[in-house]
mmCIF file of C-alpha atoms in Angstrom:
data_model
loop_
_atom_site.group_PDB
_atom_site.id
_atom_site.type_symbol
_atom_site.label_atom_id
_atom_site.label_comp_id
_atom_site.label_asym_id
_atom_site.label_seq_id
_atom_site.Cartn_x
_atom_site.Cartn_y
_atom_site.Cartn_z
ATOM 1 C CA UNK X 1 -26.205 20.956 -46.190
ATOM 2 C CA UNK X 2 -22.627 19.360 -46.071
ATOM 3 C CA UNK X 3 -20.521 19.784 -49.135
ATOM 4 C CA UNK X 4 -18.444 16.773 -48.332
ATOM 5 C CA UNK X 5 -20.573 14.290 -49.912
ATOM 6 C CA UNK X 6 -20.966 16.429 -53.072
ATOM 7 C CA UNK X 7 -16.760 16.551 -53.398
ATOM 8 C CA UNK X 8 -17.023 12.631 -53.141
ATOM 9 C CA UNK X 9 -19.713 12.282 -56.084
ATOM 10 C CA UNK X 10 -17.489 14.580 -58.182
ATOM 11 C CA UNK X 11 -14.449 13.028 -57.324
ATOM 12 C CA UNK X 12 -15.859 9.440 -58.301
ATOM 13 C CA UNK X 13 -17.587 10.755 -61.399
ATOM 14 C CA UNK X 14 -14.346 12.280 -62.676
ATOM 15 C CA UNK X 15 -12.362 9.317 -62.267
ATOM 16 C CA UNK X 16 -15.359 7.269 -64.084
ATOM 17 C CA UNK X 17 -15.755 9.720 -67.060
ATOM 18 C CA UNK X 18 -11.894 9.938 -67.368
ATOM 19 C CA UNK X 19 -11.430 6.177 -67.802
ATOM 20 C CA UNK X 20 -14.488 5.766 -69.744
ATOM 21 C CA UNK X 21 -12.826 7.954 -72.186
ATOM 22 C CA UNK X 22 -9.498 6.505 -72.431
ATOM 23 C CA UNK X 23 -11.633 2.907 -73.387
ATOM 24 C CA UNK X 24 -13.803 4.728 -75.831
ATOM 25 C CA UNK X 25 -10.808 4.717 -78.242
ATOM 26 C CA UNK X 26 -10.724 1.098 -78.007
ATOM 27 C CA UNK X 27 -14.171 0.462 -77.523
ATOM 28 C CA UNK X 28 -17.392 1.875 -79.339
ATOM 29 C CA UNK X 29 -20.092 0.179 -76.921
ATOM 30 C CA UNK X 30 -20.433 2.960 -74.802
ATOM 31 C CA UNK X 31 -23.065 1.883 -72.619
ATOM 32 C CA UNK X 32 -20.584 -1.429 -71.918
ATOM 33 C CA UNK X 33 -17.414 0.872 -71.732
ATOM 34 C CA UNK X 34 -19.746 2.650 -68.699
ATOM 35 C CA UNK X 35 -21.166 -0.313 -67.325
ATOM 36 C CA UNK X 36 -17.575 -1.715 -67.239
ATOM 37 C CA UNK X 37 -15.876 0.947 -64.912
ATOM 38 C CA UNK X 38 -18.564 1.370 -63.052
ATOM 39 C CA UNK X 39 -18.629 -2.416 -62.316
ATOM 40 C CA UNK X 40 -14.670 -2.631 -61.894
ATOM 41 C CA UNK X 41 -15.104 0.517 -59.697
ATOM 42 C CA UNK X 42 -16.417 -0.944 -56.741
ATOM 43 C CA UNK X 43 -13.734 -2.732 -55.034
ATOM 44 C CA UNK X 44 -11.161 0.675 -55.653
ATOM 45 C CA UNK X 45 -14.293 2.404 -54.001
ATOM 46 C CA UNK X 46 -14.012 -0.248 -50.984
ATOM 47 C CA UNK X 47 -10.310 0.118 -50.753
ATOM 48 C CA UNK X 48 -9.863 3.923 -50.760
ATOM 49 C CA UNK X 49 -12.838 4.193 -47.877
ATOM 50 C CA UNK X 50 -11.507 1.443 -45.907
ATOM 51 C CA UNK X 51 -8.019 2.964 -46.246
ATOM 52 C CA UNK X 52 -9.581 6.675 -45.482
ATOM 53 C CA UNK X 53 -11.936 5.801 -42.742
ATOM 54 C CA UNK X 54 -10.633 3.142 -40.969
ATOM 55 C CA UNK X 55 -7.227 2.329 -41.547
ATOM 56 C CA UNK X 56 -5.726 5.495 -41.422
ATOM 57 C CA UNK X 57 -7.647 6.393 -37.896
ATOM 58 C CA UNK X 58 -7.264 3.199 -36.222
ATOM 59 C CA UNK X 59 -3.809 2.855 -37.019
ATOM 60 C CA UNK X 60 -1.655 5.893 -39.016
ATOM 61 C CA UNK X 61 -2.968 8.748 -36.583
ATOM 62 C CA UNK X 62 -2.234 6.800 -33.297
ATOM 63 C CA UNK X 63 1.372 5.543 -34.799
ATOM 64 C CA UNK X 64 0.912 2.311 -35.266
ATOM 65 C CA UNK X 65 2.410 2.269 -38.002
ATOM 66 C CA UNK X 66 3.821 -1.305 -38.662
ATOM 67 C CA UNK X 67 0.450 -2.521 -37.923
ATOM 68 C CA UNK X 68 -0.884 -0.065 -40.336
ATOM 69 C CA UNK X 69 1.533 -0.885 -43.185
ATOM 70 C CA UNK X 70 0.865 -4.509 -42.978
ATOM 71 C CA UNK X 71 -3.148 -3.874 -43.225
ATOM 72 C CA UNK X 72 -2.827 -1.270 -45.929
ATOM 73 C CA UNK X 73 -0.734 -4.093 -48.149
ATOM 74 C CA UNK X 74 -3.279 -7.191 -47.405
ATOM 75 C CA UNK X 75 -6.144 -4.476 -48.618
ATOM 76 C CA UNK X 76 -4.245 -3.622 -51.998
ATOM 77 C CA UNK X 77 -2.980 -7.174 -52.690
ATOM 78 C CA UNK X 78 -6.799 -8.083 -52.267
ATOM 79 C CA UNK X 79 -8.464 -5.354 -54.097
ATOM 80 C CA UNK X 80 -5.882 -5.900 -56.949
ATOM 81 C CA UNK X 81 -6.887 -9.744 -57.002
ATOM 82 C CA UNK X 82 -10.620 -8.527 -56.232
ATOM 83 C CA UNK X 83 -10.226 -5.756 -59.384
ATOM 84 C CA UNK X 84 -8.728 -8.547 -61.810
ATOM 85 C CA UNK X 85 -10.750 -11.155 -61.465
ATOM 86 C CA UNK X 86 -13.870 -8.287 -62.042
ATOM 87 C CA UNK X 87 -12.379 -7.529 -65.346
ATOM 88 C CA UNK X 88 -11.609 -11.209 -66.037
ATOM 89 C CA UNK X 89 -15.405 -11.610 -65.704
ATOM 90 C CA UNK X 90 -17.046 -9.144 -67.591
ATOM 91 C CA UNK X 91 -14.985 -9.358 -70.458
ATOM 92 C CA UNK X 92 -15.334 -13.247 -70.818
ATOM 93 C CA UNK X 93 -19.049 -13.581 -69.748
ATOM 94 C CA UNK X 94 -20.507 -10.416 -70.889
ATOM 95 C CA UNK X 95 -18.174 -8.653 -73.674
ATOM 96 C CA UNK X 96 -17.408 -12.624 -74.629
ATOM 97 C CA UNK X 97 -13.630 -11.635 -75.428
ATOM 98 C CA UNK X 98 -12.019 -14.237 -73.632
ATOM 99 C CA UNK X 99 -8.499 -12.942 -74.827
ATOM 100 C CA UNK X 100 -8.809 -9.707 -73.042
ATOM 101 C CA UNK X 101 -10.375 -11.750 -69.810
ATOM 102 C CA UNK X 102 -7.088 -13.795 -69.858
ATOM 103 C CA UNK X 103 -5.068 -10.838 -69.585
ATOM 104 C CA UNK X 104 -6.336 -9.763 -66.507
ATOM 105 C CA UNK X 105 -5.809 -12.539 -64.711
ATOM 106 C CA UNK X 106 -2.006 -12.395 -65.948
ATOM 107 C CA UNK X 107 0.851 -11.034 -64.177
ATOM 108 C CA UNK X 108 0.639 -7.935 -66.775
ATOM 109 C CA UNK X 109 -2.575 -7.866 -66.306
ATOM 110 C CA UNK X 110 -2.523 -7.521 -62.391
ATOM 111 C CA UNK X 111 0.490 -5.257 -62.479
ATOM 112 C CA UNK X 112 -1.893 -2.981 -64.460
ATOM 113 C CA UNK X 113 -4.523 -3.183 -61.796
ATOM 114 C CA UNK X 114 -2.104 -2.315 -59.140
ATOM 115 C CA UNK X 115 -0.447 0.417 -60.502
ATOM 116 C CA UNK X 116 -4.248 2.003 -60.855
ATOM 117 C CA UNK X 117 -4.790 1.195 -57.245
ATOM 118 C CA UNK X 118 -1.819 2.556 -55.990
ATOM 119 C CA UNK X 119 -2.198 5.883 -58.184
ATOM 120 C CA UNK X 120 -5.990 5.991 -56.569
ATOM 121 C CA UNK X 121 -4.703 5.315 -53.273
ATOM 122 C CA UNK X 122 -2.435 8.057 -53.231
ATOM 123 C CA UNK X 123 -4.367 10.692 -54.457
ATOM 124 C CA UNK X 124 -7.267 9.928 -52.292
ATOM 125 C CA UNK X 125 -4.654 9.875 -49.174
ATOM 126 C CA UNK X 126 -2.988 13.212 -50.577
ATOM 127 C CA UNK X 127 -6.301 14.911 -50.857
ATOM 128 C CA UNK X 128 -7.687 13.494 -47.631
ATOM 129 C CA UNK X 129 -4.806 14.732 -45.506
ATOM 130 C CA UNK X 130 -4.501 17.877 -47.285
ATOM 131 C CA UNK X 131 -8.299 18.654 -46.348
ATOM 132 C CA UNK X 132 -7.658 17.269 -42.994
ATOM 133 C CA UNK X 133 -4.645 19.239 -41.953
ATOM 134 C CA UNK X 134 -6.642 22.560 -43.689
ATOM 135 C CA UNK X 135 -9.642 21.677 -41.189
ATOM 136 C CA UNK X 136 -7.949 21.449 -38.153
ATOM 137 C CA UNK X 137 -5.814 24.298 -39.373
ATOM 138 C CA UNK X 138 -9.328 25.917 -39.674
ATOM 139 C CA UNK X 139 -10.530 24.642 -36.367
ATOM 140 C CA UNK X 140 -7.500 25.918 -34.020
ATOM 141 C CA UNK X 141 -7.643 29.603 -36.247
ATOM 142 C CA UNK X 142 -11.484 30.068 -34.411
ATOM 143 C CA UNK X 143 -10.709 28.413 -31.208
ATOM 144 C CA UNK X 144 -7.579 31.094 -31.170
ATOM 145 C CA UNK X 145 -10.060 34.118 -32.391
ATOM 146 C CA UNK X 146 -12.806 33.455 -29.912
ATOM 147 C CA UNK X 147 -10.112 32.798 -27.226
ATOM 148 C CA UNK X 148 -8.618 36.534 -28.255
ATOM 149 C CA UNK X 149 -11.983 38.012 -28.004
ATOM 150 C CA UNK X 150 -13.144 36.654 -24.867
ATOM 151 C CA UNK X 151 -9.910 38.302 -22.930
ATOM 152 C CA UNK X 152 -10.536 41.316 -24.919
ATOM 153 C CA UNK X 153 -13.735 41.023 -23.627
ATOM 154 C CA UNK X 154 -12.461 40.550 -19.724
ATOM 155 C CA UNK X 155 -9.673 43.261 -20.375
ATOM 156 C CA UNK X 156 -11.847 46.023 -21.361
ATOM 157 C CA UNK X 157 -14.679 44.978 -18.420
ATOM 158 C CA UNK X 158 -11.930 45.201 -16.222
ATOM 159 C CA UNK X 159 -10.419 48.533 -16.895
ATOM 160 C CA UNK X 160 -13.624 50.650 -17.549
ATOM 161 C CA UNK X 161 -14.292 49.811 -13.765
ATOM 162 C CA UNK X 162 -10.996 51.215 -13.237
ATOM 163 C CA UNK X 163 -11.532 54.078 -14.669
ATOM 164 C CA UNK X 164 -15.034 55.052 -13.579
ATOM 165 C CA UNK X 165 -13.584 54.754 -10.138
ATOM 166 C CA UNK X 166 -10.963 57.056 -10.309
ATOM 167 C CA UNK X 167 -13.479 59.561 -11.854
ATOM 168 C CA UNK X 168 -15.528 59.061 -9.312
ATOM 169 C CA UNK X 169 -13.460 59.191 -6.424
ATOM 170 C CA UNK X 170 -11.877 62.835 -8.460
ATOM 171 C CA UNK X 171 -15.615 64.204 -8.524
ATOM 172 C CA UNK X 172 -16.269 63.159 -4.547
ATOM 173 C CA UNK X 173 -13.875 64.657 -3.689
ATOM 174 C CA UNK X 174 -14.043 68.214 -5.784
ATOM 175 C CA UNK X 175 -17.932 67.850 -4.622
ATOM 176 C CA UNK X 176 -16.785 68.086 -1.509
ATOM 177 C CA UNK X 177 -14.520 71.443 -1.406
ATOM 178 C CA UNK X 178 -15.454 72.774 -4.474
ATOM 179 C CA UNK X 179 -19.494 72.504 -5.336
ATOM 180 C CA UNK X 180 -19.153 74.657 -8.543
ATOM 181 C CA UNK X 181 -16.055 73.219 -10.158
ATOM 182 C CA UNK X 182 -17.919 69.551 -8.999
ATOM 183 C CA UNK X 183 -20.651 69.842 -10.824
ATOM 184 C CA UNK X 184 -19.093 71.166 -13.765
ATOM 185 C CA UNK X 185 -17.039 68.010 -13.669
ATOM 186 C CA UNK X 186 -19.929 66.019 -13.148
ATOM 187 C CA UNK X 187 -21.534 67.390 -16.284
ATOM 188 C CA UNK X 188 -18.596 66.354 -18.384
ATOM 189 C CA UNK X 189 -18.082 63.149 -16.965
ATOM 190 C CA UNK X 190 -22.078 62.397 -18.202
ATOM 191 C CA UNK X 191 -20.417 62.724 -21.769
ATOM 192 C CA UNK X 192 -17.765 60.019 -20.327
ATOM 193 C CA UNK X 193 -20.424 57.616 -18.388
ATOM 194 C CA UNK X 194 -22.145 57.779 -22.219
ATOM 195 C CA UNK X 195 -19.227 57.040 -24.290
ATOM 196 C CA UNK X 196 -18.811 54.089 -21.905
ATOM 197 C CA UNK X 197 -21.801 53.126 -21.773
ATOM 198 C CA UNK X 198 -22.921 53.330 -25.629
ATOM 199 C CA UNK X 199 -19.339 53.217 -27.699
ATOM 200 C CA UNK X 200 -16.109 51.500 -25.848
ATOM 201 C CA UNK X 201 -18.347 48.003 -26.126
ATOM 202 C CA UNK X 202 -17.500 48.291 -30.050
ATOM 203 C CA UNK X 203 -14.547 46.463 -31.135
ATOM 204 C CA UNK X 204 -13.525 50.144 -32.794
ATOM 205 C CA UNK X 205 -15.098 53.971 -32.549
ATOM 206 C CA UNK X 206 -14.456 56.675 -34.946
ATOM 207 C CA UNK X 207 -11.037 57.978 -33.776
ATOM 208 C CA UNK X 208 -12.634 62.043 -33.644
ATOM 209 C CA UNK X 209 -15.218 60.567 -30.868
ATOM 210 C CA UNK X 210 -12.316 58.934 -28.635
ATOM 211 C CA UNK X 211 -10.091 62.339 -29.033
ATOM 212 C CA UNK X 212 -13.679 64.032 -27.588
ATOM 213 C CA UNK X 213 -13.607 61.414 -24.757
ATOM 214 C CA UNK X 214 -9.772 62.585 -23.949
ATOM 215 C CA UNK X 215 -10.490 66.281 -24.163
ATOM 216 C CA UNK X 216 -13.342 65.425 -21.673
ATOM 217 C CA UNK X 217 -10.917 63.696 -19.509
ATOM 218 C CA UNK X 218 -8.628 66.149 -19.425
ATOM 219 C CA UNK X 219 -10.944 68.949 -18.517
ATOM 220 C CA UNK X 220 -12.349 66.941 -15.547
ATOM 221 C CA UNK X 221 -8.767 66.634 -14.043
ATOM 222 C CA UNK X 222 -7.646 70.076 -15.125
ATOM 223 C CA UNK X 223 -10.538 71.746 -12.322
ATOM 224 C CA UNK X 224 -9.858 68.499 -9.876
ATOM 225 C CA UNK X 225 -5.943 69.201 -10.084
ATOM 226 C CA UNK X 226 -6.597 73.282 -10.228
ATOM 227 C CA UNK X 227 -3.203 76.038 -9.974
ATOM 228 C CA UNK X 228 -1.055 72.738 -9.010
ATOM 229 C CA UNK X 229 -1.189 71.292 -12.242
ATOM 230 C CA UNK X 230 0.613 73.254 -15.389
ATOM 231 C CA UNK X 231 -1.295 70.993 -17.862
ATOM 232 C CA UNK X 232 -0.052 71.947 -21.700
ATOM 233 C CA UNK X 233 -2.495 69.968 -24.293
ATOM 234 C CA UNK X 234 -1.793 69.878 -27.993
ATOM 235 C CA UNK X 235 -4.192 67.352 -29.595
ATOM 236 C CA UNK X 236 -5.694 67.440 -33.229
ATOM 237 C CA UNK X 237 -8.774 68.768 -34.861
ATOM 238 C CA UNK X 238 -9.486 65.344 -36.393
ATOM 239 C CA UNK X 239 -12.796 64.863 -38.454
ATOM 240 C CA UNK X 240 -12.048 61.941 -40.910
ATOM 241 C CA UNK X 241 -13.287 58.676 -40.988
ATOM 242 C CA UNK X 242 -10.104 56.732 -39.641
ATOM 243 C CA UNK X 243 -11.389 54.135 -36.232
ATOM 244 C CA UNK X 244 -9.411 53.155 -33.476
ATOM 245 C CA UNK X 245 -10.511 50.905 -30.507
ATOM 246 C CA UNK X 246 -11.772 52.794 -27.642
ATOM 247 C CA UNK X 247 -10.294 53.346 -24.217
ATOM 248 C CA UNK X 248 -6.829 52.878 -25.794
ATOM 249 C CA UNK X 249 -5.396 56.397 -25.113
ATOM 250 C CA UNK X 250 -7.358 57.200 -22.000
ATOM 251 C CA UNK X 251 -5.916 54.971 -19.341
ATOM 252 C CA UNK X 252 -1.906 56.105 -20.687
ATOM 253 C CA UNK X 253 -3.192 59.963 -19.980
ATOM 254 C CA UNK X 254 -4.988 58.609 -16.487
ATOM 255 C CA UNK X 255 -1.574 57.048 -15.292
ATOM 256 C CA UNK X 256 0.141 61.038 -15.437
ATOM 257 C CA UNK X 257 -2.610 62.207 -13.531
ATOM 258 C CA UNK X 258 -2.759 59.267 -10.940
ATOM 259 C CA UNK X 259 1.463 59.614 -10.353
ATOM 260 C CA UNK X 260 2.232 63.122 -10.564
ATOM 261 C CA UNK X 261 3.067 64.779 -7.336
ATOM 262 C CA UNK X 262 0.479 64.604 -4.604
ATOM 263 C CA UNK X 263 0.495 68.645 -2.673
ATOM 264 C CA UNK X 264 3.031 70.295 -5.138
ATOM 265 C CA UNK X 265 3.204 71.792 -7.928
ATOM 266 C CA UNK X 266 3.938 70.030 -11.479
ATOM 267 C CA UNK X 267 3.272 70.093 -15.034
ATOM 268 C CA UNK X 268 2.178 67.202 -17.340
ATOM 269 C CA UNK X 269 2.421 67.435 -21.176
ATOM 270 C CA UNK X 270 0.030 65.842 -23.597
ATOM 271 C CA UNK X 271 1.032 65.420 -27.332
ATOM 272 C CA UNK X 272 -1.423 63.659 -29.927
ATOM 273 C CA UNK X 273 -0.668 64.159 -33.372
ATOM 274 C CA UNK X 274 -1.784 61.962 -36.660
ATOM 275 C CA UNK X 275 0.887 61.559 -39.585
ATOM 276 C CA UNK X 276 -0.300 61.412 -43.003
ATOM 277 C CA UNK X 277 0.753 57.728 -43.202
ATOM 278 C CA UNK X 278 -2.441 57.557 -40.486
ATOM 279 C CA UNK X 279 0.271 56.668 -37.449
ATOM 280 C CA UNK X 280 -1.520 57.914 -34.654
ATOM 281 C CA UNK X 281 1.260 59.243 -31.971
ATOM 282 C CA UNK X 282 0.401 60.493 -28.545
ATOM 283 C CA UNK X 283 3.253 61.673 -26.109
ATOM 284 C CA UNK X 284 2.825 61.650 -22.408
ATOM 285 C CA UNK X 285 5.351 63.221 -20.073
ATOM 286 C CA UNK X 286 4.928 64.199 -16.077
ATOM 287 C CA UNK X 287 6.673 65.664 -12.977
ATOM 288 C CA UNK X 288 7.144 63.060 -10.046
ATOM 289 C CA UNK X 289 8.475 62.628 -6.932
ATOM 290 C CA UNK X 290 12.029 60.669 -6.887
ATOM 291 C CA UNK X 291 11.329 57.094 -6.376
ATOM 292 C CA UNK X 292 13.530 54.158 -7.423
ATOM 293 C CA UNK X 293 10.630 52.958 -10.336
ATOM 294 C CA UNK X 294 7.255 54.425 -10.817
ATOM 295 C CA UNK X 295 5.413 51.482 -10.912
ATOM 296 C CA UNK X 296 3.539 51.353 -14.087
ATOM 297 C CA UNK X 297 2.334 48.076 -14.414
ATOM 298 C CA UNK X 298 -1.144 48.773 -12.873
ATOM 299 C CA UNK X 299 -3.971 47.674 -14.124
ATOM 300 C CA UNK X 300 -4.431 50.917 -16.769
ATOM 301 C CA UNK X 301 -1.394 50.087 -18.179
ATOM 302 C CA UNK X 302 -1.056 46.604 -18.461
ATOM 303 C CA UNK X 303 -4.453 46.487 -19.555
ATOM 304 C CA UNK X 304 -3.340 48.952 -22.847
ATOM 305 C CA UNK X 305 -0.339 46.581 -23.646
ATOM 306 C CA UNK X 306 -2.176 43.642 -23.670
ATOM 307 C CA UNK X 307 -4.792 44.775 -25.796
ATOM 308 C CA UNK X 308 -2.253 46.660 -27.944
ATOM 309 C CA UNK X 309 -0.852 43.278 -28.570
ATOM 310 C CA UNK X 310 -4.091 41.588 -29.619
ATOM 311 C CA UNK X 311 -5.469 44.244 -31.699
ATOM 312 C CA UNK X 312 -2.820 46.024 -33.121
ATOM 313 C CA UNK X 313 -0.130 43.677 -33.418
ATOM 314 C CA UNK X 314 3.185 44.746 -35.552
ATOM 315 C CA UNK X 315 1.136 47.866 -35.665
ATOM 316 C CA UNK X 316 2.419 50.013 -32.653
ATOM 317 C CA UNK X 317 5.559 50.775 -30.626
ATOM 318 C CA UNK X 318 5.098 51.611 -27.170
ATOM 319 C CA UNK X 319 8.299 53.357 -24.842
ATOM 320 C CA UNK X 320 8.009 54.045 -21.544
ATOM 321 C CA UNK X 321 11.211 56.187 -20.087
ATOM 322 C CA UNK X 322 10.907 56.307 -16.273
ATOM 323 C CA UNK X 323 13.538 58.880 -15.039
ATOM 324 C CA UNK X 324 14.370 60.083 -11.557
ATOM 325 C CA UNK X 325 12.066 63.658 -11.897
ATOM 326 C CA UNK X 326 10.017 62.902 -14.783
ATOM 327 C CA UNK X 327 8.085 59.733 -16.407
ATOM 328 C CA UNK X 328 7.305 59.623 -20.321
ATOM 329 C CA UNK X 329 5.137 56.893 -22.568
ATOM 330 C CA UNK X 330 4.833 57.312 -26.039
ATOM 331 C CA UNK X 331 2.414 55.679 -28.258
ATOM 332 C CA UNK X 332 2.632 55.083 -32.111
ATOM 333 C CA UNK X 333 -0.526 52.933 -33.569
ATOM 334 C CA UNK X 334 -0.527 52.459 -37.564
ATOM 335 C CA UNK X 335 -4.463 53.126 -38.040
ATOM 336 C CA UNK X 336 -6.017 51.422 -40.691
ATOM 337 C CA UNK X 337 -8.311 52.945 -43.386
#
């Protein structure tokens, strides 16, 4: 059920029991004091609606303003005229005080009634607009958050292609000239398939299971690369409860692999450490072959900055140093608890 209508009653029952009790100190008929505002209510009711519902989006929100100003006035001038001669009526034909009747139809008298409308009219517009601004506010915020998570969506179905394919193509082809080294790779990249599979879906993963799905990485590319590679790994013994999202470290260790020298020797470091502020850091350095610039805007990596960006944002600092003999990215995420 819709609140809105219940914040209307309220708002209309306030203003009635507020005004009821200011004439209670003047008045002891309360049944007439009630009967009264409730009577004299109506055309401030007509007013603020006709103001709120029509006026305002026929006119104010597509800038027509002059046109806008000059309805708004006719509508008080006649609601004040409308409110006065209501008062002038009930207190001369029903309350039988003609005195007070008189008054209303006075210039005091409408002055009074005008400065009520006016104070009505602009709290109703304050609140209206406040509450209108808040919604579409409101509105834009979830449009935004399902727009983030459906490229979060598209950037994590696109890289875990990516990276199954390189693995894939990496067993082939140690299948091929070495069968016992393939199929130990093969076994370890079933541990991969079913972290894919079964836990990089989740928005996050318990940070010790993606450090697992590294070590497993690293292990299938350590047999594939063999006595060319001089691999040194130094990666924590983490068993807490801290999350991270998955495939977020993987694809920066897959791009050392993928551009280290092809047919000679060369060594690529790996570096994952967690401070005790929980700021994750992993350092990534390898040997290459002189070019101008590694390219390392591939799909892997551009894939990791984006969704750095959207998940962790103000959270991480990323550096990428691309030298003439060696290429370096270092990672620092601020985990949350």
């Amino acid at each position: 059920m819709k609140k809105e209508p219940i914040y209307h009653i309220s708002f209309w029952l306030a203003y009635l029991i507020l005004w009821s009790a200011q004439d209670f100190v003047y008045f002891k008929d309360y049944f007439s004091v009630m009967l009264l505002n409730i009577f004299t209510v109506l055309p401030l009711l007509a007013i603020v609606y006709f103001n709120l519902y029509f006026l305002l989006p026929k006119f104010l929100f597509k800038k027509r303003y002059l046109v806008y100003v000059l309805f708004l006035c006719a509508s008080i001038v006649a609601a004040t005229y409308i409110s006065s001669w209501n008062h002038q009526f009930y207190f001369t034909n029903i309350i039988h005080n003609v005195g007070i009747g008189n008054f209303f139809m006075s210039s005091e008298g409408k002055l009074a009634q005008l400065t009520e409308i006016l104070v009505l009219m602009g709290l109703s517009m304050s609140i209206f607009l406040l509450r209108d601004r808040y919604t579409k506010e409101k509105v834009l915020e979830e449009a935004k958050k399902r727009q983030l998570e459906v490229e979060l969506k598209l950037l994590k179905e696109q890289m875990n292609p990516h990276f199954l394919f390189n693995s894939l193509n990496s067993i082939y082809m140690m299948l091929d000239k070495h069968p016992g080294k393939g199929k130990e790779m093969l076994l370890r990249f079933s541990d991969i398939l079913s972290h894919q599979l079964y836990e990089s879906t989740e928005d996050s993963i318990a940070l010790k299971k993606e450090l697992e799905n590294v070590k497993n990485y690293i292990n299938i590319e350590s047999i594939r690369h063999g006595s060319l590679a001089t691999i040194n790994v130094d990666c924590i013994d983490y068993s807490g409860k801290l999350n991270i999202s998955p495939m977020i470290l993987l694809p920066i260790i897959e791009n050392a692999f993928k551009h280290s020298p092809s047919g000679s020797p060369y060594y690529i470091t790996i570096f994952i450490n967690l401070t005790t502020e929980n700021r994750l850091i992993l350092n990534v350095e390898n040997s290459k072959v002189f070019k101008p610039v590694q390219k390392a805007s591939g799909i892997g990596l551009a894939n990791v900055k984006r969704r750095l960006e959207l998940i962790y944002p103000k959270k991480y600092e990323l550096y990428i140093d691309d030298i003439e003999k060696k290429f370096k990215i270092t990672l620092k995420i601020t985990l949350d608890d």
